[in-house]
Short mmCIF file of C-alpha atoms and ligand atoms in Angstrom, two decimals:
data_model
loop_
_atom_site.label_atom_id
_atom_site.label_comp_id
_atom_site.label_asym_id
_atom_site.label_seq_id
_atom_site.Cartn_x
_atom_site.Cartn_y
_atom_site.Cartn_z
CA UNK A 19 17.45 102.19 -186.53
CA UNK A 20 16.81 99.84 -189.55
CA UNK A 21 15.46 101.27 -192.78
CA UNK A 22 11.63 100.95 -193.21
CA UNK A 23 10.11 98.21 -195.32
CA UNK A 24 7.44 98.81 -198.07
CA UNK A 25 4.76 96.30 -198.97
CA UNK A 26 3.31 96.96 -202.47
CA UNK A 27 -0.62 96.46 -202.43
CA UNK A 28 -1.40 95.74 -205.47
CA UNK A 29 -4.94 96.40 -208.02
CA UNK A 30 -6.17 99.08 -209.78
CA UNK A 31 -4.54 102.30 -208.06
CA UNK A 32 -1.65 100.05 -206.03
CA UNK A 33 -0.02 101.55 -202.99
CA UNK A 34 2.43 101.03 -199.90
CA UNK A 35 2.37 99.95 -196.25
CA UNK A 36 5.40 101.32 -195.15
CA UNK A 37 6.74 100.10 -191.79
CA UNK A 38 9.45 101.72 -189.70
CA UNK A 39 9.95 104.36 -187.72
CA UNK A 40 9.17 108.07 -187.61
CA UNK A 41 7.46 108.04 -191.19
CA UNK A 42 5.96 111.16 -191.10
CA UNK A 43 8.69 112.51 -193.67
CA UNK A 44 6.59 109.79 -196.38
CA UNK A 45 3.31 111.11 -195.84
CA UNK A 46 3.30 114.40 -198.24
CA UNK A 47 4.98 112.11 -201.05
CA UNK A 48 1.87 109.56 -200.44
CA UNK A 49 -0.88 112.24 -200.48
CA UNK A 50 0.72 113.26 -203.94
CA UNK A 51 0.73 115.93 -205.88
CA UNK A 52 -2.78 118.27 -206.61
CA UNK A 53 -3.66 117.82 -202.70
CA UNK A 54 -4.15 120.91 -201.17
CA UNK A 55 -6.94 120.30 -197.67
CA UNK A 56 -5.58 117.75 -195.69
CA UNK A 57 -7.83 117.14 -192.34
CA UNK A 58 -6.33 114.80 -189.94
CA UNK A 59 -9.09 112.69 -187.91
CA UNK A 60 -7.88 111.44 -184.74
CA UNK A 61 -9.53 110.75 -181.63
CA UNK A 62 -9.47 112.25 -178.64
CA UNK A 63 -6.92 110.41 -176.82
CA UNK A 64 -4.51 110.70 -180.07
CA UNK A 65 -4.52 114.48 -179.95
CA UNK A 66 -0.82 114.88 -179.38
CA UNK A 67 -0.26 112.91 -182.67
CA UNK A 68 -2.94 114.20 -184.64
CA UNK A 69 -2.02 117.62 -183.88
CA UNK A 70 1.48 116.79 -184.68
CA UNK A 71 0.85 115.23 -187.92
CA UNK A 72 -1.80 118.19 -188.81
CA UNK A 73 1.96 120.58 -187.88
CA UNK A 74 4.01 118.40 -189.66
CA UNK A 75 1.60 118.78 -192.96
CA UNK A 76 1.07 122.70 -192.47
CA UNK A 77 4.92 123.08 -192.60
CA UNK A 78 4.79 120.98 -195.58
CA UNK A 79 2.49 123.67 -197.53
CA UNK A 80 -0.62 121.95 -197.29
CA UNK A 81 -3.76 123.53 -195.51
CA UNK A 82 -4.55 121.46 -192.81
CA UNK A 83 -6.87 120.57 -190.68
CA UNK A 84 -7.19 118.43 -187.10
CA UNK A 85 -11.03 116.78 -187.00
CA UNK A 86 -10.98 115.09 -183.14
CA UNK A 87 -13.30 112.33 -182.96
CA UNK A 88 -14.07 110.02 -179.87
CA UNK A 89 -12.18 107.22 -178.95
CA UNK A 90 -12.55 103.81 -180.26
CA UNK A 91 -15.79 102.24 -181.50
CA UNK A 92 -17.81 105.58 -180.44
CA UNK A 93 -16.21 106.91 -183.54
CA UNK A 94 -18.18 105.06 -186.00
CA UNK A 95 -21.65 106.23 -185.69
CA UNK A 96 -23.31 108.39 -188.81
CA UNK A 97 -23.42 111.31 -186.41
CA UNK A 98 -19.29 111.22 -186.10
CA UNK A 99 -19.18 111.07 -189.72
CA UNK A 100 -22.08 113.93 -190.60
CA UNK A 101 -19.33 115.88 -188.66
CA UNK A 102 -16.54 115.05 -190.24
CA UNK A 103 -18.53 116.12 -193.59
CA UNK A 104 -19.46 119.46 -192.36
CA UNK A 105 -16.13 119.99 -191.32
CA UNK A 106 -14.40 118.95 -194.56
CA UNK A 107 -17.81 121.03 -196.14
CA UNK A 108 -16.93 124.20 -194.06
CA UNK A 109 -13.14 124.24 -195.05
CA UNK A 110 -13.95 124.21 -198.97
CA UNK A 111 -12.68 120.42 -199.48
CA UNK A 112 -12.72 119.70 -203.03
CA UNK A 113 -12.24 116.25 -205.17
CA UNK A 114 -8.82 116.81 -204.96
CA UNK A 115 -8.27 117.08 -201.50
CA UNK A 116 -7.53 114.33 -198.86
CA UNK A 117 -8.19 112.55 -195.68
CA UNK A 118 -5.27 111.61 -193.01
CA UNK A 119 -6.75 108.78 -190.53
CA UNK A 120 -4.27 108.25 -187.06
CA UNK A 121 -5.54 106.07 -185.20
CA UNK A 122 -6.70 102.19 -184.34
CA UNK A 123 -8.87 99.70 -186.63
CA UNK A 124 -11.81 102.09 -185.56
CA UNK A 125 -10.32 105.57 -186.65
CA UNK A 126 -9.30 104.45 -189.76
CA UNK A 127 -12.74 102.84 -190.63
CA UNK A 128 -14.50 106.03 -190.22
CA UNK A 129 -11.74 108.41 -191.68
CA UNK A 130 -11.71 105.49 -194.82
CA UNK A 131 -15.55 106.05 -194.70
CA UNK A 132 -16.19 109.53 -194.71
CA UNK A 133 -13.03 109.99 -197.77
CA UNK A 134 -14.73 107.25 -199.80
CA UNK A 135 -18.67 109.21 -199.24
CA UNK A 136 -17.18 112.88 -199.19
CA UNK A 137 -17.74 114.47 -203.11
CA UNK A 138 -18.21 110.28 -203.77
CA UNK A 139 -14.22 110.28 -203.31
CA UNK A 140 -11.21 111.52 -202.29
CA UNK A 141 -7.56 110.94 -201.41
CA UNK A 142 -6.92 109.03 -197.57
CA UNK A 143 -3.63 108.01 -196.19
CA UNK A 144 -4.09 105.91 -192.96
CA UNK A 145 -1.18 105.99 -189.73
CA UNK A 146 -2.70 102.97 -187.91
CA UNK A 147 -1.15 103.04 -183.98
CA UNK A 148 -2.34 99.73 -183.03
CA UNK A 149 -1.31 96.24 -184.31
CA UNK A 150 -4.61 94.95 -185.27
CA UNK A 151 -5.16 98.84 -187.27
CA UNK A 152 -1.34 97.93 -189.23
CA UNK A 153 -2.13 94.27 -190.03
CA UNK A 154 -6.06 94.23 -190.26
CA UNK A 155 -8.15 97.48 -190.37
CA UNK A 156 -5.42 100.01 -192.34
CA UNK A 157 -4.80 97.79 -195.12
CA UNK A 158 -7.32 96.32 -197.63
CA UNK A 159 -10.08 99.18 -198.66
CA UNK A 160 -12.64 98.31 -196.14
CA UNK A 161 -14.55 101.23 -193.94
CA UNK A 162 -17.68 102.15 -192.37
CA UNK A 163 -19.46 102.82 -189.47
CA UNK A 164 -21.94 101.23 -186.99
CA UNK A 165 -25.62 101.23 -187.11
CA UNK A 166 -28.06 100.28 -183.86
CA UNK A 167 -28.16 96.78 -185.94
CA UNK A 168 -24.80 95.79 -186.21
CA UNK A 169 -21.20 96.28 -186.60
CA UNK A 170 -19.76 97.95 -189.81
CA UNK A 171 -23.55 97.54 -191.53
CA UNK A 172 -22.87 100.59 -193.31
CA UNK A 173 -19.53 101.15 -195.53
CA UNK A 174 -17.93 100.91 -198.54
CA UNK A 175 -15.04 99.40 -199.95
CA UNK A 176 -11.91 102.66 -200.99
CA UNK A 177 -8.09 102.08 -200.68
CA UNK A 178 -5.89 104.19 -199.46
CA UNK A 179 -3.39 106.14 -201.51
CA UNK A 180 -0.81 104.46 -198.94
CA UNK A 181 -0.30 103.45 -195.12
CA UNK A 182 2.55 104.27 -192.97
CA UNK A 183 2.70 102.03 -189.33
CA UNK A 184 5.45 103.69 -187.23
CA UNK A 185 6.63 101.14 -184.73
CA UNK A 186 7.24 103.83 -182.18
CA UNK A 187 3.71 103.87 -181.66
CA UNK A 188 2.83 99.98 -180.42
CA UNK A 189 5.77 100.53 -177.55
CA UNK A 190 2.83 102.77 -175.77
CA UNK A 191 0.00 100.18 -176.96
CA UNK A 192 -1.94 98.04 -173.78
CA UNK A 193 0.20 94.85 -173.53
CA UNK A 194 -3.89 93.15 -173.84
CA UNK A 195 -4.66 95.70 -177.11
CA UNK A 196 -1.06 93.81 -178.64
CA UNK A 197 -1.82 90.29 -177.61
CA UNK A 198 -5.62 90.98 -178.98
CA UNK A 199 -3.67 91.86 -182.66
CA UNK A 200 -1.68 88.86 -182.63
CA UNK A 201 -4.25 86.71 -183.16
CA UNK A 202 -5.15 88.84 -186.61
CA UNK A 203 -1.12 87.85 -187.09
CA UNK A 204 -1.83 84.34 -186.39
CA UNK A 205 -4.83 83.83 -188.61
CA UNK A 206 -2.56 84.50 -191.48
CA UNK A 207 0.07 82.16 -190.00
CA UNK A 208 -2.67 79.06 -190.66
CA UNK A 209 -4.05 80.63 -193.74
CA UNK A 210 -1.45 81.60 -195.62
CA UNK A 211 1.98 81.76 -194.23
CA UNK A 212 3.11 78.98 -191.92
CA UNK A 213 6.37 80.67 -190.78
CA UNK A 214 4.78 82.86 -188.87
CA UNK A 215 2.89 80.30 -186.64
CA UNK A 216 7.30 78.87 -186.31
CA UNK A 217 8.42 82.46 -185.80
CA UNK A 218 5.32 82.59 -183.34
CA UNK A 219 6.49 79.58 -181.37
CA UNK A 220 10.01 79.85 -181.53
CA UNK A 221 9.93 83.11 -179.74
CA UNK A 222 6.62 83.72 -177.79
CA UNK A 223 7.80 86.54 -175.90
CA UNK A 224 9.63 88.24 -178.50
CA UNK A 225 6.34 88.31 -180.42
CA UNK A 226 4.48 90.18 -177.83
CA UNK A 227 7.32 92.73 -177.47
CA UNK A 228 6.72 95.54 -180.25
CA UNK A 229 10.48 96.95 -180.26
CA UNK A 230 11.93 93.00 -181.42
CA UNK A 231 12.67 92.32 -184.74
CA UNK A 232 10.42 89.07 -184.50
CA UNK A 233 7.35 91.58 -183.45
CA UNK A 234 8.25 93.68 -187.18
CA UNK A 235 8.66 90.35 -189.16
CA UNK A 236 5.57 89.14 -187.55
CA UNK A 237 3.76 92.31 -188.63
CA UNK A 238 5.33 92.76 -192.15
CA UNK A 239 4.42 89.21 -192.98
CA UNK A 240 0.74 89.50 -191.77
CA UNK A 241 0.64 92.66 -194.06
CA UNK A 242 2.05 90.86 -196.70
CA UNK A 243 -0.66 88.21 -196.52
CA UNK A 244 -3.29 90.66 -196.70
CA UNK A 245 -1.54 92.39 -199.36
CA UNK A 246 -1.82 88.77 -201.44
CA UNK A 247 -5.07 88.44 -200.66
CA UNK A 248 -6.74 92.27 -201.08
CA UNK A 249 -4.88 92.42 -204.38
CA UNK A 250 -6.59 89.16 -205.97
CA UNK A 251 -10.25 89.55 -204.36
CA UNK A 252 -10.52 93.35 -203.29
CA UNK A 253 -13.98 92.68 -202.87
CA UNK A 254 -14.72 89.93 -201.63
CA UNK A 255 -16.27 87.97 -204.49
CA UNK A 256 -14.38 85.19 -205.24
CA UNK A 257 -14.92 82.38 -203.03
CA UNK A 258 -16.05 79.58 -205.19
CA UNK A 259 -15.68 76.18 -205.10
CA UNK A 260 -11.83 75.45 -203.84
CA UNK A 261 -10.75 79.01 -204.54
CA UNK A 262 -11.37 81.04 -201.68
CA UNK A 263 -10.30 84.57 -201.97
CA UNK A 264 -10.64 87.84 -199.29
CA UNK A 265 -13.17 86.15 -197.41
CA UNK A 266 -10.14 83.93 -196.23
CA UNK A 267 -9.14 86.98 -193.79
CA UNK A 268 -12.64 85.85 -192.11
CA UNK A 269 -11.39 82.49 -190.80
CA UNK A 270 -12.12 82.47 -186.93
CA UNK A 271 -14.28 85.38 -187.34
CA UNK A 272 -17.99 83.30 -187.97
CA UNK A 273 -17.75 82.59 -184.11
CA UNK A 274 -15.54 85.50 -183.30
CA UNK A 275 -18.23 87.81 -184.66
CA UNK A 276 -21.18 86.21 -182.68
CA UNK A 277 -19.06 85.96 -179.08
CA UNK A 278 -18.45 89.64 -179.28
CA UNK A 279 -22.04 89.79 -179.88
CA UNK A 280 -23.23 87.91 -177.44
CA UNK A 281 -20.63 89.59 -174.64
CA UNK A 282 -21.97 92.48 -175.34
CA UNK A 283 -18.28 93.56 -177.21
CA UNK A 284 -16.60 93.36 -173.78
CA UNK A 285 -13.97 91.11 -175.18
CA UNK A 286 -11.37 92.27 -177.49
CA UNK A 287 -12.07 91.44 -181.04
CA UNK A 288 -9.14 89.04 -180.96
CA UNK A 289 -9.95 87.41 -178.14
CA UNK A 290 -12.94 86.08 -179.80
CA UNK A 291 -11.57 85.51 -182.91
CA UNK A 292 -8.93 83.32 -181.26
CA UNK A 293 -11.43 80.92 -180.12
CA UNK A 294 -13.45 81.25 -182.93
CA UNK A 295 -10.45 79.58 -184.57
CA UNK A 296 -10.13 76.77 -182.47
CA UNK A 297 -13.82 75.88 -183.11
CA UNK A 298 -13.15 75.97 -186.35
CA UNK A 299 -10.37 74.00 -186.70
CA UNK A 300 -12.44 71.66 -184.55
CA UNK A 301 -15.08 71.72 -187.07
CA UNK A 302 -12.71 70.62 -189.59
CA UNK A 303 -11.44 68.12 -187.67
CA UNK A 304 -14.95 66.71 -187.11
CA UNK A 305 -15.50 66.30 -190.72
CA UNK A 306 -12.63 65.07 -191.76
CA UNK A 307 -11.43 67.81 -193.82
CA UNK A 308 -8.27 68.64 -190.84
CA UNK A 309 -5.63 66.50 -189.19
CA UNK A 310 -5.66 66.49 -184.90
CA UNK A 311 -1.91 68.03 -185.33
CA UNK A 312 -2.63 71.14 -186.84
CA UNK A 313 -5.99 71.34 -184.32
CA UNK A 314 -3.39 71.02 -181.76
CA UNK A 315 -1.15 73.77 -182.74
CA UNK A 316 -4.06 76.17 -182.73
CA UNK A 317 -4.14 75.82 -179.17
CA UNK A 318 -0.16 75.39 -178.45
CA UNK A 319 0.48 78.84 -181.15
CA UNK A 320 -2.38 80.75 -179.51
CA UNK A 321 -2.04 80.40 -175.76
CA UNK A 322 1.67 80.79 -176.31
CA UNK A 323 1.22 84.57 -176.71
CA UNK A 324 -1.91 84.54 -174.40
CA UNK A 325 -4.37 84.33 -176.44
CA UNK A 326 -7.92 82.32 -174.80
CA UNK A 327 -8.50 78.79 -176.92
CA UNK A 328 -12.10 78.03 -174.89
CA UNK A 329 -15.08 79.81 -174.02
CA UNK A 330 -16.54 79.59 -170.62
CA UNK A 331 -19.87 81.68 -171.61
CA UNK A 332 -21.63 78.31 -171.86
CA UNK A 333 -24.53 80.02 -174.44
CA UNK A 334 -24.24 77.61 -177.18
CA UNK A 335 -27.89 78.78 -178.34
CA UNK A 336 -27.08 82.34 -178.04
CA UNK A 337 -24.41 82.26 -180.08
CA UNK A 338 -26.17 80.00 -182.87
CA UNK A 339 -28.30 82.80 -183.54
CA UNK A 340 -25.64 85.41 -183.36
CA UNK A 341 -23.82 83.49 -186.16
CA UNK A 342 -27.00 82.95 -188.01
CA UNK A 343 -27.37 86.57 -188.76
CA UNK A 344 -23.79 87.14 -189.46
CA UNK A 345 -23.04 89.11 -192.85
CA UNK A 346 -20.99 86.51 -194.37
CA UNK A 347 -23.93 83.57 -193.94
CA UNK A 348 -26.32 82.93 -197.09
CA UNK A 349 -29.54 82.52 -196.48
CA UNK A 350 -30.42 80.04 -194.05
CA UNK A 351 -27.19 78.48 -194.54
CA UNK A 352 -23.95 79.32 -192.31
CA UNK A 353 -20.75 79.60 -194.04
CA UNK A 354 -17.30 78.93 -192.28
CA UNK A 355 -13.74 79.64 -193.54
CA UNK A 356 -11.95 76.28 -192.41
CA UNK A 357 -8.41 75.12 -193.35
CA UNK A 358 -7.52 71.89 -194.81
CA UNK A 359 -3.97 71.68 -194.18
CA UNK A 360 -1.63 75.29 -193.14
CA UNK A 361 -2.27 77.61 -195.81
CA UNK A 362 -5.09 76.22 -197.45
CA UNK A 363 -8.44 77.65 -196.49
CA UNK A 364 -11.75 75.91 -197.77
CA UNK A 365 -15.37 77.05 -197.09
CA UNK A 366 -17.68 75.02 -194.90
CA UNK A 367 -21.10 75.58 -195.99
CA UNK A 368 -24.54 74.28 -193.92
CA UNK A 369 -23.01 71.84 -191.88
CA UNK A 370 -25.01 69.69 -189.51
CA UNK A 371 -26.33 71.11 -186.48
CA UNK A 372 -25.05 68.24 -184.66
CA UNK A 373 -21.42 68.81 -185.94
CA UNK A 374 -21.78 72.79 -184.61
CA UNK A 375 -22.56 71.91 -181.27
CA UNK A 376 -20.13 68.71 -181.06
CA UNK A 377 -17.41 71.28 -182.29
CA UNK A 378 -18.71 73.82 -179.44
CA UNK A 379 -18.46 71.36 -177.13
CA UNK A 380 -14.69 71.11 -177.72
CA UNK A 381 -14.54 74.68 -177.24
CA UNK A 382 -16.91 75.01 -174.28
CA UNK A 383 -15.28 74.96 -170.48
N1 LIG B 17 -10.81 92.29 -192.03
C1 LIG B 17 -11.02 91.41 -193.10
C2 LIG B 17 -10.90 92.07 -194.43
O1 LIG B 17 -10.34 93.14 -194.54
O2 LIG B 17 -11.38 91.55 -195.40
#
């Protein structure tokens, strides 16, 4: 088995994403020294691991603890979290004590939430088990939870001391769950880092296959992207003008966002976001700002690993307003992340209704 691979993440308190296999042995080293209280949140359908990692930390000398949550997005509600407090509350958690999140994107937005609200805080170390948790969710500082408004209306922004992605655990993953995290792999192919969208189309199947070397280059480059970006713009404040910094992760996500919306979230998040980039590439295309080639490989890099490139919902109005009220628009105006050649996002701001709807039309079947 090769040796694992660290990605530095750097800013103010910098740490690793390891990836490899069977990390466990890294995880005391990452919680550092002064922890004490570990509690392990992990949902329901992870109990086997998170009871495993809770044994593996209790044989290590720490006191810990296993906090089961539900499964998926029914994780992140304030009630799951006002739990998790009273359970870190009940077992004397102090500043120095820490937070273990194993589990997907939504796990380790609510364990990340309740360590950065809990004594305004403390220590978390994130084992993400899906691919869009290792190259999206895990990495970067972002948590929260879900209100009756919205998605993730309610977080805040708190790094982990470190991530660890075992491998091991994508060979179990949905084939759809995998395919849905490519296309988190893909955006930073066309924002960012063009070999991937070669490695991508060189060897399609490979890429969907978590135990191929192409699936862990795949992944360790899409980290490293975010890495690059997180560590310039960890808060999302710097796109001006032609810089453009963490709100570059977003591109595909303006339409994404408002699809899952309008379906109801009954298509994987990237599902949505894959079409969501083929509008706007399309968009870019229609104002001049992106060549018909790259368009094209959108479609040929995307469906190549399965991904949908059109939407057959036919709600163009629907999802107009859906992006309308999207956190990332200002005002009255709607904001796009758009490249302008691979690797070189832009922001589209306000463009003409006409253009939006010519673009969805492109998109539309
Ligand atoms: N998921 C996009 C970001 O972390 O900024």
């Amino acid at each position: 088995m090769s040796e694992a691979s660290r990605i530095r993440v750097d800013g103010p308190a910098p740490y690793d994403v390891v990836v490899g296999h069977a990390l466990r042995g890294e995880l005391a080293g990452m919680l550092g020294d002064g922890v004490r209280r570990v509690a392990v949140i992990h949902p329901q359908a992870l109990s086997k691991s998170g009871l495993a990692t809770r044994d593996h930390l209790a044989d290590s000398g720490f006191e810990a603890h296993a906090v089961e949550v539900p499964d998926g997005e029914a994780a992140k509600t304030s009630e799951v979290a006002a739990y998790c407090w009273k359970a870190l509350g009940r077992a004397g958690f102090t500043r120095s004590d820490a937070v273990v999140g194993v589990g997907g994107g939504a796990t380790t937005d609510l364990a990340g939430f309740v360590a950065a609200s809990f004594l305004r805080g403390i220590k978390v170390v994130h084992l993400p088990t899906t691919l869009l948790g290792m190259v999206d969710a895990a990495v970067g500082g972002k948590t929260g939870i879900n209100t009756a408004e919205g998605k993730n209306l309610v977080g805040a922004f708190h790094e982990p001391a470190g991530v660890l992605c075992d491998l091991a655990t994508l060979e179990s993953l949905d084939r759809n769950e995998l395919v849905s995290g490519l296309a988190e792999v893909v955006k930073c192919g066309f924002i960012a880092d063009p070999g991937i969208l070669d490695l991508v189309e060189a060897s399609p199947s490979e890429a969907v296959d978590p135990a191929t070397p192409v699936s862990r280059e795949l992944i360790e480059r899409a980290i490293a992207v975010k890495a690059a970006v997180v560590a310039v713009d960890p808060k999302e404040s710097t796109s001006t003008g032609a810089v453009v910094g963490r709100e570059a992760l977003n591109y595909g996500h303006t339409l994404g966002h408002a699809i899952e919306r309008v379906e109801h979230y009954s298509l994987r998040h990237g599902e949505a976001v894959a079409v969501g980039m083929v509008y706007v590439a399309e968009l870019a295309r229609l104002t001049g700002r992106l060549d018909d080639d790259t368009v094209g490989r959108h479609r040929e890099v995307l469906s190549a690993v399965g991904l949908p490139t059109t939407y057959t919902g036919g709600r163009w109005t629907a999802l107009h307003d859906a992006m309308r009220v999207d956190k990332k628009a200002r005002g009255d105006l709607l904001r796009f992340v758009i490249i302008e050649r691979l690797g070189r996002p832009a922001i589209l701001e306000g463009p003409d209704p006409a253009l939006l709807a010519a673009a969805y039309a492109e998109i539309s079947r």
